[in-house]
Coordinates of C-alpha atoms (C1' of nucleotides) in Angstrom, one line a residue:
Chain M
M1 CA 84.0 18.5 -80.3
F2 CA 82.6 16.5 -77.4
E3 CA 84.9 15.2 -74.8
A4 CA 83.9 13.4 -71.6
R5 CA 86.4 11.9 -68.8
L6 CA 85.7 9.8 -65.9
L7 CA 88.0 8.4 -63.3
N8 CA 86.4 5.4 -63.0
S9 CA 84.8 3.6 -65.9
A10 CA 82.9 1.0 -63.6
I11 CA 80.3 3.6 -63.3
F12 CA 79.7 3.4 -66.8
K13 CA 79.6 -0.5 -66.9
K14 CA 77.3 -0.7 -64.2
V15 CA 74.7 2.2 -66.2
L16 CA 75.0 -0.2 -68.9
D17 CA 74.4 -3.2 -67.0
A18 CA 71.3 -1.6 -65.8
I19 CA 69.7 -0.7 -69.2
K20 CA 71.1 -3.1 -71.7
D21 CA 68.3 -5.6 -70.9
L22 CA 65.9 -2.8 -71.4
L23 CA 67.2 -1.2 -74.5
N24 CA 68.7 -2.5 -77.4
E25 CA 69.9 1.1 -78.5
G26 CA 70.4 4.3 -76.9
S27 CA 70.5 7.9 -77.9
F28 CA 73.0 9.9 -75.8
D29 CA 71.8 13.3 -75.7
C30 CA 75.3 15.4 -75.2
S31 CA 75.0 18.9 -74.1
D32 CA 76.7 21.4 -72.4
S33 CA 74.8 20.5 -69.2
G34 CA 75.5 16.7 -69.3
I35 CA 74.5 13.4 -70.7
Q36 CA 71.1 12.3 -71.1
L37 CA 69.5 9.5 -72.4
Q38 CA 65.4 8.7 -72.3
A39 CA 63.8 5.9 -74.1
M40 CA 60.8 3.3 -74.0
D41 CA 62.0 0.1 -73.5
N42 CA 62.2 -2.5 -76.4
S43 CA 58.7 -3.5 -75.6
H44 CA 57.3 0.0 -75.3
V45 CA 56.0 -0.4 -72.0
S46 CA 58.7 1.3 -69.7
L47 CA 60.5 4.2 -69.9
V48 CA 64.2 4.8 -69.0
S49 CA 65.7 8.2 -68.2
L50 CA 69.4 8.5 -67.3
N51 CA 70.9 12.0 -66.6
L52 CA 74.5 12.1 -65.9
K53 CA 75.7 16.0 -65.1
S54 CA 78.6 17.5 -66.8
D55 CA 79.9 18.6 -63.2
G56 CA 80.4 15.0 -62.4
F57 CA 82.6 14.4 -64.8
D58 CA 86.4 14.4 -64.3
K59 CA 86.5 16.6 -67.6
Y60 CA 83.6 17.5 -69.6
R61 CA 83.5 19.7 -73.0
C62 CA 80.7 19.8 -75.5
D63 CA 80.9 22.3 -78.1
R64 CA 77.6 21.7 -79.6
N65 CA 74.7 19.7 -78.7
L66 CA 75.1 16.2 -80.3
I67 CA 73.3 13.3 -80.3
L68 CA 75.2 9.8 -80.1
G69 CA 72.8 6.9 -81.3
M70 CA 74.7 3.4 -79.8
N71 CA 73.9 -0.1 -79.8
L72 CA 74.2 -0.7 -76.1
A73 CA 75.2 -4.4 -76.6
S74 CA 78.1 -3.3 -78.4
L75 CA 78.9 -0.7 -76.0
A76 CA 78.2 -2.8 -73.1
K77 CA 81.2 -5.1 -74.8
V78 CA 83.5 -2.0 -75.0
F79 CA 83.0 -1.2 -71.3
K80 CA 83.3 -4.9 -70.6
S81 CA 87.1 -4.9 -71.9
S82 CA 87.9 -2.0 -69.4
G83 CA 89.8 -3.0 -66.4
E84 CA 88.7 -2.2 -62.7
G85 CA 90.0 1.2 -62.1
D86 CA 90.5 2.3 -65.7
T87 CA 89.9 5.8 -66.5
V88 CA 87.4 6.3 -69.5
T89 CA 87.6 9.3 -72.0
I90 CA 84.9 9.5 -74.4
K91 CA 85.2 11.5 -77.6
A92 CA 83.2 12.4 -80.6
Q93 CA 83.6 15.0 -83.2
D94 CA 80.6 17.3 -83.9
D95 CA 80.1 16.0 -87.2
A96 CA 81.4 12.4 -86.7
D97 CA 79.7 9.3 -87.5
T98 CA 82.1 7.5 -84.8
V99 CA 82.6 7.7 -81.0
S100 CA 85.7 6.9 -79.6
F101 CA 86.6 5.3 -75.9
M102 CA 89.9 5.5 -74.5
F103 CA 90.8 3.4 -71.3
E104 CA 93.9 4.3 -69.2
A105 CA 94.8 1.8 -66.7
K106 CA 95.8 3.5 -63.3
K107 CA 99.0 1.3 -62.3
Q108 CA 100.0 0.2 -65.8
D109 CA 101.1 1.8 -68.9
K110 CA 98.3 0.2 -70.9
I111 CA 96.1 2.3 -72.7
S112 CA 93.0 0.6 -75.0
D113 CA 91.1 2.6 -77.3
Y114 CA 87.9 1.6 -79.1
E115 CA 85.8 3.2 -82.0
M116 CA 82.4 2.4 -82.6
K117 CA 80.3 3.4 -85.5
L118 CA 77.4 5.7 -84.5
M119 CA 73.7 4.6 -85.4
N120 CA 71.2 7.2 -87.0
L121 CA 68.2 6.5 -84.4
D122 CA 64.7 7.7 -84.6
Q123 CA 64.2 10.5 -81.8
E124 CA 61.4 9.9 -79.7
H125 CA 60.8 12.9 -77.5
L126 CA 59.4 12.0 -74.2
G127 CA 57.7 14.6 -72.2
I128 CA 58.0 13.4 -68.3
P129 CA 55.7 15.5 -66.6
D130 CA 56.4 16.4 -63.1
T131 CA 54.3 14.6 -60.8
E132 CA 53.4 15.3 -57.1
F133 CA 53.7 11.9 -55.7
S134 CA 51.3 10.3 -52.8
C135 CA 54.0 8.4 -51.1
I136 CA 57.6 8.4 -51.7
I137 CA 59.8 5.2 -50.5
K138 CA 63.5 5.3 -49.9
M139 CA 65.0 1.9 -49.1
P140 CA 68.2 0.0 -49.6
S141 CA 68.3 -1.2 -53.2
A142 CA 69.5 -5.0 -52.5
E143 CA 66.4 -5.0 -50.2
Y144 CA 64.3 -4.0 -53.2
A145 CA 66.2 -6.3 -55.6
R146 CA 65.7 -9.2 -53.3
I147 CA 61.8 -8.6 -52.5
I148 CA 61.0 -8.4 -56.1
R149 CA 62.8 -11.5 -57.1
D150 CA 61.6 -13.7 -54.5
L151 CA 57.9 -12.4 -54.9
S152 CA 58.3 -12.9 -58.8
Q153 CA 58.1 -16.7 -57.8
F154 CA 54.7 -16.4 -56.8
G155 CA 53.1 -14.3 -59.7
E156 CA 53.3 -12.3 -62.6
S157 CA 52.6 -9.1 -60.9
I158 CA 53.5 -7.3 -57.7
V159 CA 51.1 -5.3 -55.7
I160 CA 52.9 -2.4 -54.2
S161 CA 50.8 -0.6 -51.4
C162 CA 52.1 1.9 -49.0
T163 CA 50.2 3.1 -45.9
K164 CA 51.4 5.3 -42.7
E165 CA 52.5 1.7 -41.3
G166 CA 54.9 1.1 -44.3
V167 CA 55.1 -0.4 -47.4
K168 CA 53.6 -3.9 -48.6
F169 CA 54.7 -6.0 -51.4
S170 CA 52.4 -8.8 -52.6
A171 CA 52.0 -11.3 -55.3
S172 CA 49.8 -14.1 -55.8
G173 CA 49.6 -17.1 -58.2
D174 CA 49.2 -20.9 -58.5
I175 CA 51.9 -21.6 -55.7
G176 CA 50.3 -19.2 -53.1
T177 CA 50.5 -15.7 -51.8
G178 CA 53.5 -13.7 -50.8
N179 CA 53.6 -10.5 -49.0
V180 CA 56.8 -8.3 -47.7
K181 CA 56.2 -5.7 -45.4
L182 CA 58.6 -3.1 -44.5
A183 CA 58.3 -0.6 -41.7
Q184 CA 59.9 2.6 -41.6
T185 CA 63.5 2.1 -39.9
I186 CA 65.7 4.8 -39.6
N187 CA 69.4 3.6 -39.0
F188 CA 71.3 6.2 -38.0
D189 CA 74.7 4.1 -37.8
K190 CA 74.1 2.9 -41.3
E191 CA 72.1 5.3 -42.9
E192 CA 72.1 3.2 -46.5
D193 CA 70.0 0.4 -44.4
S194 CA 67.2 2.9 -43.7
V195 CA 63.8 2.7 -45.0
V196 CA 62.3 6.1 -45.0
I197 CA 58.6 6.6 -46.1
D198 CA 56.9 9.9 -47.1
M199 CA 53.4 9.5 -47.7
Q200 CA 50.6 12.3 -48.2
E201 CA 48.1 9.7 -49.5
P202 CA 48.0 6.0 -49.1
V203 CA 48.2 4.2 -52.7
T204 CA 48.0 0.7 -53.8
L205 CA 49.3 0.0 -57.4
T206 CA 50.0 -3.3 -59.2
F207 CA 53.1 -3.7 -61.5
A208 CA 54.4 -6.2 -63.8
C209 CA 57.1 -8.0 -62.0
Q210 CA 59.3 -8.5 -65.4
Y211 CA 60.0 -4.7 -65.3
L212 CA 60.3 -4.4 -61.8
N213 CA 62.9 -7.1 -62.0
S214 CA 64.8 -5.3 -65.0
F215 CA 65.0 -2.3 -63.0
A216 CA 66.8 -3.9 -60.3
K217 CA 69.5 -4.7 -62.3
A218 CA 71.0 -1.1 -61.6
T219 CA 71.1 -2.3 -57.6
P220 CA 75.1 -2.2 -58.2
L221 CA 74.6 1.9 -58.9
S222 CA 73.7 2.7 -55.6
N223 CA 72.8 1.5 -51.7
Q224 CA 69.5 3.2 -52.0
V225 CA 66.2 3.3 -54.2
T226 CA 63.7 5.3 -54.3
L227 CA 59.9 4.3 -55.2
S228 CA 57.5 7.3 -56.1
M229 CA 53.8 6.2 -56.2
C230 CA 50.7 8.0 -57.4
D231 CA 47.4 6.6 -58.7
N232 CA 46.9 6.5 -62.2
V233 CA 50.7 7.8 -62.7
P234 CA 53.7 5.6 -63.6
L235 CA 55.9 4.5 -60.8
V236 CA 59.2 6.0 -60.8
V237 CA 62.0 3.7 -59.7
E238 CA 65.3 6.0 -59.0
Y239 CA 68.7 5.2 -58.4
E240 CA 71.0 7.8 -57.7
I241 CA 74.5 7.7 -59.1
P242 CA 76.8 9.4 -56.5
D243 CA 78.1 12.7 -57.6
L244 CA 76.8 12.3 -61.1
G245 CA 73.3 12.1 -61.5
Y246 CA 70.5 9.5 -61.7
L247 CA 69.1 6.4 -63.9
R248 CA 65.3 6.5 -63.5
Y249 CA 62.7 3.7 -64.7
Y250 CA 59.2 4.7 -65.1
L251 CA 56.4 2.0 -65.2
A252 CA 52.8 2.4 -65.6
P253 CA 50.5 0.5 -63.3
K254 CA 48.4 -2.4 -64.2
I255 CA 44.7 -1.5 -64.3
E256 CA 43.0 -3.5 -61.8
E257 CA 41.5 -6.7 -63.0
D258 CA 38.0 -7.0 -61.5
E259 CA 38.1 -10.9 -62.1
N260 CA 34.6 -11.4 -60.6
Chain R
M1 CA 110.7 -49.5 -67.1
F2 CA 109.6 -45.7 -67.1
E3 CA 108.8 -44.1 -63.8
A4 CA 108.6 -40.3 -62.9
R5 CA 107.6 -38.8 -59.9
L6 CA 106.2 -35.4 -59.1
L7 CA 105.6 -34.0 -55.8
N8 CA 102.9 -31.6 -57.0
S9 CA 100.3 -33.2 -59.5
A10 CA 98.6 -29.7 -60.1
I11 CA 101.3 -28.7 -62.5
F12 CA 100.0 -31.9 -65.1
K13 CA 96.6 -30.7 -64.2
K14 CA 97.5 -27.2 -65.5
V15 CA 99.4 -28.4 -68.5
L16 CA 96.7 -30.8 -69.7
D17 CA 94.1 -28.0 -69.2
A18 CA 96.2 -26.2 -71.4
I19 CA 96.5 -28.5 -74.3
K20 CA 93.5 -30.7 -74.2
D21 CA 91.4 -28.5 -76.2
L22 CA 93.7 -28.1 -79.1
L23 CA 94.9 -31.8 -79.1
N24 CA 92.6 -35.2 -78.8
E25 CA 95.6 -37.3 -78.3
G26 CA 99.3 -36.7 -77.5
S27 CA 102.3 -39.2 -77.8
F28 CA 104.6 -38.4 -74.9
D29 CA 108.0 -38.9 -75.8
C30 CA 109.8 -40.3 -72.7
S31 CA 113.5 -40.4 -72.9
D32 CA 116.6 -39.9 -70.4
S33 CA 116.3 -36.1 -70.8
G34 CA 112.9 -35.8 -69.9
I35 CA 109.5 -35.9 -71.6
Q36 CA 108.4 -34.1 -74.8
L37 CA 105.3 -33.9 -76.6
Q38 CA 105.0 -32.0 -80.2
A39 CA 102.0 -32.2 -82.1
M40 CA 99.8 -30.4 -84.7
D41 CA 96.5 -29.2 -83.2
N42 CA 93.7 -31.3 -84.4
S43 CA 92.8 -28.7 -87.1
H44 CA 96.2 -28.9 -88.1
V45 CA 96.8 -25.1 -87.9
S46 CA 99.2 -24.7 -84.7
L47 CA 101.6 -26.6 -82.9
V48 CA 102.1 -27.4 -79.2
S49 CA 105.7 -28.1 -78.2
L50 CA 105.6 -29.3 -74.6
N51 CA 109.3 -29.9 -72.9
L52 CA 109.4 -31.3 -69.4
K53 CA 112.9 -32.0 -68.1
S54 CA 113.9 -35.1 -66.0
D55 CA 115.8 -32.9 -63.5
G56 CA 112.8 -31.2 -62.8
F57 CA 110.9 -34.3 -61.5
D58 CA 111.3 -35.4 -57.8
K59 CA 112.3 -38.9 -59.1
Y60 CA 112.8 -39.9 -62.9
R61 CA 114.1 -43.1 -64.2
C62 CA 113.8 -44.1 -67.9
D63 CA 115.7 -47.4 -69.0
R64 CA 114.7 -47.3 -72.6
N65 CA 113.5 -44.6 -74.5
L66 CA 109.8 -45.1 -75.3
I67 CA 106.3 -43.1 -76.4
L68 CA 103.3 -43.2 -74.7
G69 CA 99.9 -42.4 -76.6
M70 CA 97.5 -41.4 -74.9
N71 CA 93.8 -39.8 -75.2
L72 CA 94.1 -36.3 -73.5
A73 CA 90.7 -35.8 -72.6
S74 CA 91.1 -39.2 -70.4
L75 CA 94.6 -38.2 -69.3
A76 CA 92.6 -35.2 -67.8
K77 CA 90.1 -36.9 -66.2
V78 CA 92.5 -39.0 -64.6
F79 CA 94.1 -35.9 -63.3
K80 CA 91.0 -34.0 -62.4
S81 CA 90.4 -36.6 -59.6
S82 CA 93.6 -36.0 -58.1
G83 CA 93.9 -33.6 -55.0
E84 CA 95.3 -30.6 -54.6
G85 CA 98.6 -31.4 -53.2
D86 CA 98.9 -34.8 -54.4
T87 CA 102.2 -36.6 -55.2
V88 CA 101.6 -38.2 -58.6
T89 CA 103.8 -41.3 -60.0
I90 CA 103.9 -42.1 -63.3
K91 CA 104.9 -45.9 -64.7
A92 CA 105.2 -47.5 -67.6
Q93 CA 106.9 -51.0 -68.4
D94 CA 109.0 -51.0 -71.6
D95 CA 107.1 -52.9 -73.5
A96 CA 103.4 -52.4 -71.7
D97 CA 100.4 -51.3 -73.5
T98 CA 99.3 -49.4 -70.6
V99 CA 100.6 -46.6 -68.2
S100 CA 99.7 -46.2 -64.2
F101 CA 99.1 -43.2 -62.2
M102 CA 99.3 -43.3 -58.7
F103 CA 98.4 -40.1 -56.6
E104 CA 99.5 -40.2 -52.8
A105 CA 97.5 -37.8 -51.0
K106 CA 99.8 -35.4 -48.6
K107 CA 98.0 -35.0 -45.4
Q108 CA 95.9 -38.2 -45.4
D109 CA 96.5 -41.9 -45.9
K110 CA 95.2 -42.2 -49.2
I111 CA 96.3 -43.8 -52.5
S112 CA 94.7 -43.8 -55.8
D113 CA 95.6 -45.3 -58.6
Y114 CA 94.6 -45.2 -62.4
E115 CA 95.6 -47.3 -65.1
M116 CA 95.1 -46.2 -68.9
K117 CA 95.4 -48.0 -72.1
L118 CA 98.0 -46.6 -74.5
M119 CA 97.2 -45.8 -77.6
N120 CA 99.0 -46.4 -80.7
L121 CA 99.4 -42.9 -82.9
D122 CA 101.0 -41.9 -85.7
Q123 CA 104.3 -40.4 -85.1
E124 CA 104.6 -37.0 -87.2
H125 CA 107.9 -35.7 -86.9
L126 CA 107.9 -32.0 -86.7
G127 CA 111.0 -30.0 -87.3
I128 CA 110.7 -26.8 -85.5
P129 CA 113.6 -24.5 -86.6
D130 CA 115.4 -22.4 -84.5
T131 CA 114.5 -18.7 -85.4
E132 CA 116.1 -15.3 -84.8
F133 CA 113.1 -13.1 -83.8
S134 CA 112.3 -9.5 -84.7
C135 CA 110.9 -8.9 -81.4
I136 CA 110.7 -10.8 -78.1
I137 CA 107.8 -9.4 -75.9
K138 CA 107.2 -10.7 -72.1
M139 CA 104.5 -9.7 -70.2
P140 CA 102.0 -10.8 -67.3
S141 CA 100.3 -13.9 -68.7
A142 CA 97.1 -12.6 -67.0
E143 CA 97.3 -9.4 -69.1
Y144 CA 98.0 -11.5 -72.4
A145 CA 94.8 -13.6 -71.5
R146 CA 92.5 -10.9 -70.9
I147 CA 93.7 -8.5 -73.9
I148 CA 93.3 -11.5 -76.3
R149 CA 89.8 -12.0 -74.6
D150 CA 88.4 -8.8 -75.1
L151 CA 89.7 -8.2 -78.9
S152 CA 88.1 -11.3 -79.6
Q153 CA 84.8 -9.5 -79.2
F154 CA 85.8 -7.2 -82.1
G155 CA 86.8 -9.5 -84.6
E156 CA 88.1 -12.8 -85.8
S157 CA 91.7 -11.8 -86.1
I158 CA 94.2 -10.0 -84.0
V159 CA 96.9 -7.8 -85.5
I160 CA 100.0 -7.7 -83.3
S161 CA 102.3 -4.8 -84.0
C162 CA 105.3 -4.3 -82.2
T163 CA 107.9 -1.2 -82.3
K164 CA 110.0 0.4 -80.2
E165 CA 107.1 2.5 -78.4
G166 CA 105.8 -0.9 -77.4
V167 CA 103.4 -3.6 -78.5
K168 CA 100.0 -3.2 -79.8
F169 CA 96.8 -5.5 -80.1
S170 CA 94.0 -4.9 -82.7
A171 CA 91.0 -6.0 -83.8
S172 CA 88.1 -4.9 -85.9
G173 CA 84.9 -5.7 -87.2
D174 CA 81.3 -4.8 -87.3
I175 CA 81.0 -3.3 -83.7
G176 CA 83.9 -1.1 -84.4
T177 CA 87.7 -1.1 -83.3
G178 CA 89.8 -1.8 -80.7
N179 CA 93.6 -1.2 -79.8
V180 CA 95.3 -1.9 -76.8
K181 CA 98.7 -0.7 -76.3
L182 CA 101.2 -1.7 -74.0
A183 CA 104.1 0.3 -73.3
Q184 CA 107.7 -1.7 -71.9
T185 CA 107.4 -1.5 -68.0
I186 CA 109.8 -2.8 -65.4
N187 CA 108.2 -3.3 -62.3
F188 CA 111.3 -3.8 -59.5
D189 CA 108.7 -4.7 -56.9
K190 CA 106.9 -7.1 -58.5
E191 CA 108.8 -8.6 -61.6
E192 CA 106.1 -10.6 -62.8
D193 CA 104.0 -7.4 -63.7
S194 CA 107.0 -6.2 -65.8
V195 CA 106.3 -5.6 -70.0
V196 CA 109.8 -6.3 -71.5
I197 CA 110.3 -5.7 -75.3
D198 CA 113.1 -6.8 -77.0
M199 CA 112.8 -5.3 -80.5
Q200 CA 115.5 -5.6 -83.3
E201 CA 113.2 -5.1 -86.1
P202 CA 109.7 -3.5 -85.9
V203 CA 106.9 -6.5 -86.8
T204 CA 103.3 -6.4 -87.6
L205 CA 101.6 -9.8 -88.0
T206 CA 98.0 -10.9 -87.8
F207 CA 96.7 -14.0 -86.2
A208 CA 93.6 -15.9 -85.7
C209 CA 91.8 -14.8 -82.2
Q210 CA 90.4 -18.3 -81.8
Y211 CA 94.0 -20.2 -81.6
L212 CA 95.6 -17.1 -79.4
N213 CA 92.7 -17.9 -76.9
S214 CA 93.1 -21.7 -76.9
F215 CA 96.8 -20.5 -75.9
A216 CA 95.9 -18.6 -73.0
K217 CA 94.6 -21.5 -71.4
A218 CA 98.3 -22.1 -70.4
T219 CA 97.9 -18.9 -67.9
P220 CA 97.7 -20.5 -65.0
L221 CA 101.5 -22.4 -65.4
S222 CA 103.2 -19.2 -65.5
N223 CA 102.8 -15.3 -64.6
Q224 CA 104.5 -14.3 -67.8
V225 CA 104.4 -15.3 -71.1
T226 CA 106.7 -14.5 -73.8
L227 CA 105.5 -13.7 -77.5
S228 CA 108.3 -14.0 -80.3
M229 CA 107.6 -12.9 -83.5
C230 CA 109.1 -12.5 -86.9
D231 CA 107.9 -12.0 -90.4
N232 CA 106.6 -14.8 -92.1
V233 CA 107.4 -17.1 -89.5
P234 CA 105.4 -18.6 -87.1
L235 CA 104.5 -16.6 -83.5
V236 CA 105.7 -18.2 -80.7
V237 CA 103.7 -18.3 -77.4
E238 CA 105.7 -19.7 -74.6
Y239 CA 104.8 -20.2 -71.1
E240 CA 107.8 -21.3 -68.5
I241 CA 106.8 -24.3 -66.3
P242 CA 109.1 -23.2 -63.2
D243 CA 111.7 -25.6 -62.3
L244 CA 110.3 -28.2 -65.0
G245 CA 110.2 -26.8 -68.6
Y246 CA 108.1 -25.0 -70.9
L247 CA 105.1 -25.1 -72.9
R248 CA 105.3 -23.6 -76.5
Y249 CA 102.6 -22.9 -79.0
Y250 CA 103.4 -22.0 -82.8
L251 CA 101.0 -20.4 -85.2
A252 CA 101.6 -19.0 -88.8
P253 CA 100.6 -15.3 -89.3
K254 CA 97.2 -14.8 -91.4
I255 CA 98.7 -13.8 -94.7
E256 CA 97.9 -10.2 -95.1
E257 CA 94.2 -9.9 -97.3
D258 CA 94.6 -7.1 -99.7
E259 CA 91.0 -6.5 -100.2
N260 CA 91.3 -3.7 -102.8
Chain T
dT1 C1' 96.1 -17.9 -55.9
dT2 C1' 92.4 -20.1 -54.7
dA3 C1' 87.2 -20.7 -53.4
dT4 C1' 82.8 -18.8 -54.1
dC5 C1' 79.1 -16.9 -56.1
dC6 C1' 76.8 -14.9 -60.0
dC7 C1' 75.5 -15.0 -64.8
dG8 C1' 75.2 -16.4 -69.4
dG9 C1' 74.6 -20.1 -72.8
dA10 C1' 73.6 -24.7 -74.1
Chain U
dT1 C1' 67.3 -27.1 -66.1
dC2 C1' 72.1 -27.9 -65.6
dC3 C1' 76.7 -26.7 -66.8
dG4 C1' 80.7 -23.8 -67.5
dG5 C1' 83.1 -19.1 -67.4
dG6 C1' 83.9 -14.9 -65.5
dA7 C1' 84.1 -12.0 -61.7
dT8 C1' 84.8 -11.1 -57.0
dA9 C1' 85.9 -11.5 -52.2
dA10 C1' 89.0 -13.8 -49.0

DNA sequence: TTATCCCGGA
DNA sequence: TCCGGGATAA
């Protein structure tokens, strides 16, 4: 059987909020080492990769590898009905076609349990190559979300350009042009406010706003976000989930349109 | 003439919010002992019973019994325009076809008064029998509202089942099944957080979510709600209005569907 | 408990 | 694009 227990169900809530706009369904791959989910988004443009390691759970048991296919909207509803500090326990029998969620309120004698039918989803196996990146930018996640949101007003795509001076986000369209430049900033007092740029080679890539914005839904998961870029390779937007793993999004750059 | 004065008009606001979704109009029955309103909801499924005793008012005078028929949406608009701590005075002449509301702001020299036309509504007289109940559950009203809301995601009806172990709310539908169990909890520090179950006989009844949710609009009136159940008898959901009376909702259980 | 902000629905 | 409801913070 499979059983995973987490003292703070809010983390799951946030994970679901961060992926349910991109994915209608998800196959959670459960093994001894933890829970993985990898899938192309509904429009088959970007890729979501979630990794929750077993050590991060307060209790974890997985006798046999199993794949739990679930409708993410339904799953989000289940988690929405959990209270703030609830403990959640997820259970599935090895050959079962349902999964159960039990929420225990901390302060109260209240136990809620939900049972959901599992779905049989196609397994697309996605090989994600390990890449060396030219630039790795670590910055406050709220800052990232804000910049993407603001620049989305100006155009459909955003150019991210990283040099040794810093990182520049640009968008342009009918209204005009917007540029936001961030220089490396090490803030020792508030480490999460730092902007750290690790650049081997300068790089300039263009991405579709829509996806960058969707990725920003993961903001509540972490104070910081990491953007990894390299020419002709998908951008990686990573949110670390404290003590538990990470959520990564992959998005291929737009091919430069030479409009002249 | 009729005159009733209440130092805190917010109570009326809350009462109106709690009934205006269920009732388009209401006949307020004014007598020496206070104000009553009893009516079937618009779809003639549930019943609303409001009782405000004259002692609870800061001034109360009712020379002759009279019935004030009002459109509740309009009445809610009138009260919505009252400020936070306003004092309200309701007046009607014995044979008048209008009712007047005067709001006095506490801190300010501001007096607003509104006059509304009365309506001639059919008097349906509703006998509500006094029943002995098998189970009486007293619980935090916010908790009740939350549970009903959460479970409404899963189905159109909710099963409430009370045993000596506690009370269980359940719903099921396409997404799956949800159960919320509450055990009796006496909290001496915060009495309003207690869950108190007074059970003579275990009972399990099914109700339409829609109405249970409507009843929950009364949550701001009181920290606690009382659910009284008995086989083949309408559920009573009662909110006590501190120092003034109560608001009760009655809803007949769904007949068990034996789908086999 | 109330006021504010954010998100989802119409 | 506007409005209402829910969640959250003070």
